[in-house]
Coordinates of C-alpha atoms and ligand atoms in Angstrom, one line a residue:
X283 CA -22.3 -16.8 28.3
X284 CA -19.3 -15.4 26.3
X285 CA -17.7 -17.3 23.6
X286 CA -14.9 -16.0 21.5
X287 CA -15.0 -18.1 18.2
X288 CA -13.2 -15.7 15.9
X289 CA -9.6 -17.0 16.4
X290 CA -8.9 -16.8 12.5
X291 CA -9.5 -13.1 12.8
X292 CA -7.2 -12.6 15.9
X293 CA -6.3 -14.3 19.0
X294 CA -5.9 -13.3 22.7
X295 CA -2.4 -12.5 23.6
X296 CA -1.1 -15.4 25.9
X297 CA -0.2 -14.3 29.5
X298 CA 3.3 -16.0 29.0
X299 CA 3.9 -14.1 25.8
X300 CA 3.0 -10.8 27.6
X301 CA 5.4 -11.7 30.4
X302 CA 8.3 -12.4 28.1
X303 CA 7.6 -8.9 26.3
X304 CA 7.1 -6.8 29.2
X305 CA 10.8 -5.9 30.0
X306 CA 11.3 -4.9 26.5
X307 CA 8.3 -2.4 27.0
X308 CA 9.8 -1.1 30.2
X309 CA 13.3 -1.3 31.3
X310 CA 14.8 -2.4 28.1
X311 CA 13.8 0.2 25.9
X312 CA 17.0 1.0 24.0
X313 CA 17.2 1.1 20.2
X314 CA 18.9 -2.0 18.9
X315 CA 21.0 -0.1 16.6
X316 CA 22.7 2.0 19.5
X317 CA 26.0 1.3 21.0
X318 CA 25.1 1.7 24.7
X319 CA 24.2 -1.4 26.9
X320 CA 20.5 -1.2 26.9
X321 CA 20.5 -1.0 23.1
X322 CA 22.9 -4.0 23.0
X323 CA 20.6 -5.9 25.3
X324 CA 17.6 -5.2 23.0
X325 CA 19.7 -6.3 19.8
X326 CA 20.5 -9.5 21.5
X327 CA 17.0 -10.2 22.3
X328 CA 16.1 -9.6 18.5
X329 CA 18.9 -11.9 17.3
X330 CA 17.9 -14.6 19.8
X331 CA 14.2 -14.5 18.5
X332 CA 15.5 -14.6 14.9
X333 CA 17.5 -17.8 15.8
X334 CA 14.5 -19.4 17.6
X335 CA 12.1 -18.5 14.8
X336 CA 14.6 -19.9 12.0
X337 CA 14.7 -23.2 13.9
X338 CA 11.1 -23.5 14.4
X339 CA 10.3 -23.1 10.9
X340 CA 13.1 -25.1 9.6
X341 CA 15.2 -22.4 8.1
X342 CA 18.8 -23.4 7.4
X343 CA 19.9 -20.0 8.9
X344 CA 18.7 -17.1 11.0
X345 CA 19.7 -14.7 8.4
X346 CA 16.9 -16.0 6.2
X347 CA 14.2 -14.4 8.9
X348 CA 13.1 -10.8 8.4
X349 CA 11.0 -9.1 10.8
X350 CA 7.8 -7.0 9.5
X351 CA 4.9 -5.5 10.7
X352 CA 2.7 -8.5 10.1
X353 CA 1.1 -10.8 7.4
X354 CA 0.0 -8.0 5.1
X355 CA 3.4 -6.6 4.9
X356 CA 5.1 -9.9 4.3
X357 CA 2.9 -10.8 1.6
X358 CA 3.3 -7.4 -0.1
X359 CA 7.2 -7.6 0.3
X360 CA 7.4 -11.2 -1.0
X361 CA 5.3 -10.6 -4.1
X362 CA 6.2 -7.1 -5.1
X363 CA 9.9 -7.5 -4.2
X364 CA 10.5 -10.7 -6.2
X365 CA 8.4 -9.6 -9.2
X366 CA 10.4 -6.3 -9.2
X367 CA 13.7 -8.1 -9.6
X368 CA 12.3 -10.7 -12.1
X369 CA 10.4 -8.2 -14.2
X370 CA 13.8 -6.7 -15.3
X371 CA 14.7 -10.3 -16.7
X372 CA 11.5 -10.4 -18.7
X373 CA 9.4 -12.5 -16.3
X374 CA 6.0 -11.1 -16.0
X375 CA 3.8 -13.9 -15.0
X376 CA 2.4 -14.8 -11.6
X377 CA 0.4 -17.9 -10.5
X378 CA -1.9 -17.6 -7.4
X379 CA -5.2 -19.1 -6.5
X380 CA -8.7 -17.6 -6.6
X381 CA -9.1 -17.6 -2.8
X382 CA -6.0 -16.1 -1.5
X383 CA -6.1 -13.4 1.3
X384 CA -6.7 -9.8 -0.1
X385 CA -3.1 -9.0 1.0
X386 CA -2.0 -11.4 -2.0
X387 CA -4.9 -10.9 -4.3
X388 CA -4.9 -7.1 -4.3
X389 CA -1.0 -7.1 -4.6
X390 CA -1.5 -9.3 -7.7
X391 CA -4.2 -6.9 -9.0
X392 CA -1.9 -4.0 -8.6
X393 CA 0.8 -5.8 -10.6
X394 CA -1.5 -6.6 -13.3
X395 CA -1.9 -2.9 -13.7
X396 CA 1.9 -2.7 -14.1
X397 CA 1.9 -5.3 -16.9
X398 CA 2.0 -8.8 -15.1
X399 CA -0.2 -11.4 -16.1
X400 CA -2.1 -13.1 -13.4
X401 CA -3.3 -16.9 -13.4
X402 CA -5.9 -17.4 -10.8
X403 CA -5.9 -21.2 -10.1
X404 CA -9.4 -22.7 -9.2
X405 CA -9.9 -24.3 -5.9
X406 CA -12.7 -26.6 -6.7
X407 CA -15.8 -27.4 -4.2
X408 CA -13.3 -28.8 -1.5
X409 CA -11.3 -25.6 -1.5
X410 CA -8.0 -27.3 -2.4
X411 CA -5.5 -26.4 -5.1
X412 CA -4.5 -29.1 -7.3
X413 CA -0.6 -29.4 -7.7
X414 CA -1.0 -30.6 -11.3
X415 CA -2.9 -27.3 -12.0
X416 CA 0.2 -25.5 -10.8
X417 CA 2.4 -27.4 -13.0
X418 CA 0.3 -26.9 -16.0
X419 CA 0.2 -23.2 -15.3
X420 CA 4.0 -22.6 -15.1
X421 CA 5.5 -20.9 -18.3
X422 CA 9.0 -19.8 -19.0
X423 CA 8.1 -16.2 -18.0
X424 CA 6.6 -17.3 -14.8
X425 CA 8.3 -15.2 -11.9
X426 CA 6.4 -16.3 -8.8
X427 CA 4.0 -19.0 -7.7
X428 CA 2.0 -17.7 -4.5
X429 CA -0.4 -20.0 -2.9
X430 CA -1.6 -19.9 0.8
X431 CA -0.7 -22.7 3.3
X432 CA -4.2 -22.7 4.9
X433 CA -7.3 -20.6 3.9
X434 CA -8.2 -18.0 6.4
X435 CA -12.1 -18.5 5.9
X436 CA -12.7 -22.2 5.3
X437 CA -9.4 -23.4 6.8
X438 CA -8.5 -25.9 4.1
X439 CA -4.7 -27.0 4.2
X440 CA -3.2 -27.0 0.8
X441 CA -0.7 -29.4 -0.5
X442 CA 2.2 -27.1 -0.1
X443 CA 5.1 -29.7 -0.2
X444 CA 3.8 -31.0 -3.4
X445 CA 3.6 -27.5 -5.0
X446 CA 6.9 -26.6 -3.5
X447 CA 8.4 -29.6 -5.3
X448 CA 6.9 -28.8 -8.5
X449 CA 8.2 -25.1 -8.5
X450 CA 11.7 -26.2 -7.4
X451 CA 11.9 -28.6 -10.4
X452 CA 10.6 -25.9 -12.7
X453 CA 13.1 -23.4 -11.3
X454 CA 10.2 -21.1 -10.3
X455 CA 10.1 -19.1 -6.9
X456 CA 7.4 -20.2 -4.6
X457 CA 5.7 -18.1 -1.8
X458 CA 3.2 -19.1 0.8
X459 CA 1.1 -17.1 3.0
X460 CA 1.3 -19.4 6.1
X461 CA -0.4 -17.1 8.6
X462 CA -3.2 -19.2 9.2
X463 CA -1.1 -22.4 9.2
X464 CA 1.6 -21.4 11.4
X465 CA 1.4 -22.9 15.1
X466 CA -1.5 -24.9 14.0
X467 CA -0.1 -27.5 11.7
X468 CA 3.5 -28.7 11.0
X469 CA 5.5 -26.1 8.7
X470 CA 9.1 -26.6 7.4
X471 CA 10.4 -24.3 4.9
X472 CA 13.0 -26.9 3.8
X473 CA 10.7 -30.0 3.7
X474 CA 8.1 -27.8 1.9
X475 CA 10.6 -26.5 -0.7
X476 CA 9.4 -22.9 0.2
X477 CA 11.4 -20.0 -1.0
X478 CA 9.3 -17.2 0.9
X479 CA 6.8 -17.6 3.6
X480 CA 4.7 -15.1 5.5
X481 CA 3.6 -15.4 9.2
X482 CA 2.2 -13.1 11.8
X483 CA 2.2 -13.2 15.6
X484 CA -1.5 -12.2 16.4
X485 CA -2.7 -15.3 14.8
X486 CA -1.1 -17.6 17.2
X487 CA -1.5 -15.7 20.6
X488 CA 1.2 -13.2 20.0
X489 CA 1.0 -9.3 19.7
X490 CA -0.6 -7.6 16.8
X491 CA 1.5 -5.6 14.6
X492 CA 4.6 -7.9 14.4
X493 CA 5.4 -10.6 11.7
X494 CA 8.2 -12.0 9.7
X495 CA 8.9 -13.0 6.1
X496 CA 11.4 -16.0 5.5
X497 CA 13.6 -15.4 2.4
X498 CA 15.4 -18.4 1.3
X499 CA 19.1 -17.6 1.0
X500 CA 20.0 -16.7 -2.5
X501 CA 16.6 -15.3 -3.5
X502 CA 16.8 -11.9 -4.9
X503 CA 14.2 -9.4 -3.7
X504 CA 13.8 -5.8 -3.8
X505 CA 13.0 -3.7 -0.7
X506 CA 9.5 -2.6 0.2
X507 CA 10.4 -0.2 2.9
X508 CA 13.7 1.8 2.4
X509 CA 15.4 4.0 5.1
X510 CA 17.8 2.8 7.8
X511 CA 20.0 -0.2 7.8
X512 CA 17.9 -2.5 10.0
X513 CA 17.4 -6.0 9.0
X514 CA 20.7 -6.0 7.1
X515 CA 19.4 -3.0 5.0
X516 CA 16.4 -4.8 3.7
X517 CA 13.6 -3.6 5.9
X518 CA 14.1 -0.2 7.4
X519 CA 12.4 0.9 10.6
X520 CA 13.5 0.6 14.5
X521 CA 12.8 -3.0 15.4
X522 CA 9.5 -3.8 17.2
X523 CA 11.8 -5.5 20.0
X524 CA 8.9 -6.5 22.3
X525 CA 6.8 -7.7 19.3
X526 CA 9.7 -9.6 18.0
X527 CA 10.3 -11.3 21.5
X528 CA 6.4 -11.9 21.7
X529 CA 6.4 -13.5 18.2
X530 CA 9.2 -15.8 19.1
X531 CA 7.8 -16.8 22.4
X532 CA 4.2 -17.2 20.8
X533 CA 5.5 -19.4 18.0
X534 CA 7.5 -21.5 20.6
X535 CA 4.5 -22.2 22.7
X536 CA 2.1 -22.9 19.6
X537 CA 4.5 -25.5 18.3
X538 CA 5.3 -27.1 21.6
X539 CA 1.4 -27.5 22.4
X540 CA 0.4 -28.3 18.6
X541 CA -0.3 -31.9 19.0
X542 CA -2.5 -31.8 22.2
X543 CA -4.3 -28.7 20.8
X544 CA -4.9 -30.5 17.4
X545 CA -6.3 -33.5 19.1
X546 CA -8.6 -31.4 21.4
X547 CA -9.8 -28.9 18.7
X548 CA -10.3 -31.6 16.1
X549 CA -12.8 -33.4 18.3
X550 CA -14.6 -30.2 19.3
X551 CA -14.7 -29.1 15.5
X552 CA -16.1 -32.3 14.4
X553 CA -18.8 -32.6 17.1
X554 CA -19.9 -29.1 16.1
X555 CA -20.1 -29.9 12.3
X556 CA -21.8 -33.0 12.8
X557 CA -24.4 -31.0 15.1
X558 CA -24.8 -28.1 12.7
X559 CA -25.1 -30.5 9.7
X560 CA -28.5 -31.7 11.1
X561 CA -29.8 -28.1 10.3
X562 CA -32.1 -28.4 7.2
X563 CA -30.1 -27.3 4.1
X564 CA -26.8 -26.5 5.8
X565 CA -23.5 -27.4 4.2
X566 CA -19.8 -27.5 5.4
X567 CA -17.7 -25.3 3.1
X568 CA -14.4 -26.8 2.0
X569 CA -12.7 -30.4 2.7
X570 CA -13.4 -31.7 6.1
X571 CA -10.2 -33.7 6.2
X572 CA -7.6 -31.3 5.0
X573 CA -8.8 -28.7 7.4
X574 CA -7.5 -26.7 10.3
X575 CA -8.2 -28.2 13.7
X576 CA -10.1 -25.1 14.8
X577 CA -12.1 -24.2 11.8
X578 CA -15.8 -24.5 11.1
X579 CA -17.3 -22.9 8.1
X580 CA -20.8 -23.4 7.3
X581 CA -23.7 -22.2 5.0
X582 CA -27.4 -22.1 5.8
X583 CA -29.5 -21.5 3.0
X584 CA -32.3 -18.8 3.3
X585 CA -30.5 -16.5 5.7
X586 CA -28.2 -13.5 5.7
X587 CA -24.9 -14.2 7.4
X588 CA -25.0 -10.7 8.9
X589 CA -28.3 -11.1 10.6
X590 CA -27.0 -14.6 12.1
X591 CA -24.0 -12.7 13.3
X592 CA -25.9 -9.9 15.0
X593 CA -28.0 -12.4 16.7
X594 CA -25.1 -14.5 17.8
X595 CA -23.5 -11.3 19.2
X596 CA -26.7 -10.8 21.3
X597 CA -26.3 -14.4 22.6
X598 CA -22.8 -13.7 23.5
X599 CA -20.9 -15.3 20.7
X600 CA -18.2 -13.5 18.5
X601 CA -18.1 -15.1 15.2
X602 CA -17.5 -14.1 11.7
X603 CA -19.1 -14.5 8.2
X604 CA -15.7 -15.2 6.9
X605 CA -13.1 -12.5 6.4
X606 CA -12.8 -9.6 8.8
X607 CA -11.7 -7.6 5.7
X608 CA -14.7 -7.9 3.9
X609 CA -17.2 -7.4 6.8
X610 CA -18.9 -4.1 6.3
X611 CA -19.5 -4.9 2.6
X612 CA -22.5 -6.9 1.7
X613 CA -20.7 -8.7 -1.1
X614 CA -20.3 -12.5 -0.5
X615 CA -17.1 -13.8 0.3
X616 CA -14.8 -14.4 -2.8
X617 CA -13.5 -17.4 -0.9
X618 CA -17.0 -19.1 -0.9
X619 CA -17.6 -17.9 -4.5
X620 CA -14.5 -19.6 -5.7
X621 CA -15.9 -22.8 -4.2
X622 CA -18.6 -22.4 -6.9
X623 CA -21.4 -21.4 -4.5
X624 CA -24.1 -19.4 -5.8
X625 CA -24.4 -15.9 -4.4
X626 CA -27.5 -16.5 -2.4
X627 CA -26.2 -19.3 -0.5
X628 CA -22.6 -17.7 0.0
X629 CA -24.5 -14.8 1.8
X630 CA -25.6 -17.3 4.6
X631 CA -22.3 -18.2 5.9
X632 CA -20.8 -18.5 9.4
X633 CA -17.2 -19.0 10.3
X634 CA -16.5 -20.3 13.9
X635 CA -12.8 -20.6 14.7
X636 CA -11.5 -21.9 17.9
X637 CA -8.5 -21.8 20.2
X638 CA -7.3 -23.7 23.2
X639 CA -9.3 -21.6 25.4
X640 CA -12.6 -22.9 24.0
X641 CA -14.3 -25.6 25.8
X642 CA -16.8 -28.6 25.0
X643 CA -19.5 -26.2 27.1
X644 CA -18.8 -23.6 24.3
X645 CA -19.7 -26.4 21.6
X646 CA -22.8 -27.5 23.6
X647 CA -24.0 -23.8 23.6
X648 CA -23.4 -23.1 20.0
X649 CA -25.1 -26.4 19.3
X650 CA -28.1 -25.0 21.1
X651 CA -28.1 -21.3 19.9
X652 CA -27.1 -21.6 16.3
X653 CA -29.9 -23.9 15.2
X654 CA -32.5 -21.7 17.2
X655 CA -31.3 -18.5 15.4
X656 CA -31.2 -20.1 12.1
X657 CA -34.8 -21.2 12.6
X658 CA -35.9 -17.9 13.9
X659 CA -34.3 -16.0 10.9
X660 CA -35.8 -18.4 8.4
X661 CA -39.3 -17.8 10.0
X662 CA -39.5 -14.5 8.3
X663 CA -37.1 -15.0 5.4
X664 CA -39.0 -14.7 1.9
X665 CA -35.9 -16.4 0.5
X666 CA -36.7 -19.4 2.8
X667 CA -40.1 -19.4 1.9
X668 CA -39.3 -19.5 -1.8
X669 CA -36.7 -22.3 -1.3
X670 CA -39.4 -24.4 0.6
X671 CA -42.0 -23.7 -2.0
X672 CA -39.7 -25.0 -4.8
X673 CA -39.5 -28.3 -3.1
Ligands
PLP214 C1 -4.7 -12.4 9.2 C2 -4.2 -12.7 7.8 C3 -3.2 -11.9 7.1 C4 -3.0 -10.6 7.5 O1 -2.2 -10.5 8.5 P1 -1.9 -9.2 9.4 O2 -0.8 -9.4 10.3 O3 -3.3 -8.9 10.2 O4 -1.6 -8.2 8.5 C5 -2.8 -12.3 5.8 N1 -3.0 -13.5 5.3 C6 -3.9 -14.4 6.1 C7 -4.2 -15.8 5.5 C8 -4.4 -14.1 7.3 O5 -5.4 -14.9 7.8

């Protein structure tokens, strides 16, 4: 048995995407900035991808889409770039949430060292930011609100359109890290009143190392990467032509198939959640309703998430305890702590994230092995003995 259930960390490259990319890795290798034909063909492919992506995310113009190396760069650019411009106008306050991806949180921490004040909004036990909290936190000196579209660990989908409306009415710029949401739930920068939006191809079956930042026309932003005149002099570096073509194709497929995937994955997800909740002292982390179709995140008291993952690996299951970025450290996830979970419970977490390639048989298998492993680990857990004796 081999089950890949870590699609929130990265996804397999789709064969159709690879097929679309291949010519740009082989024959059409010209530099898009050059004047000869093979360069011009590459440039046309980049511009066609830009137009396609703009359409798919509801941007008014392709000129609002900039290619980057992925989600982390897009987040860094959006936040640092806007804050640099607005700091000069006396705006030195950022609003974000406690459970953002580190590509947002660590940027906010670095800006705090440069004199920015950061408000970290609570996400409550359901893992949802409250629009009224955003509204209450806005001040005259607020430069930017940055709230993720869907959380990468617990999959909760935020009320982005409502937050966008509040920011627009207050005249404050709004960035959203839509890396997890893109291709899984409908995202539209115009309807959602978003000023800046980050996305990355490898979370929806595109290639790694290629992403985009949507920057609404009129938003003033400093460069993150200076150099050549690519991306209309706003992001230097020879274009990742094959990656860009792959990003465009992958997003198109994801959006075309979104509805049917959503139906299938939601059914599988809910069956798995119901089954795993039968395990004594287990809990689902974050809202069940406002949740990505493919995300299951549970805690099992009395065990270590790491031990659970190692046993699952031996059973042929690739899963995660939450964020790939924090694995290797034994600190509990900042996301689970932000929900108000105590340290010892947040330690026993498991994230299973699915794609279209997963099957009902995968769910059957997980419903068999996860309870067995939890039982096994609890059988020699002093923590579990203590929990049992207290009740
Ligand atoms: C994966 C992820 C990122 C980072 O994207 P990369 O392309 O790997 O740099 C940022 N934000 C969220 C929410 C993510 O899930």
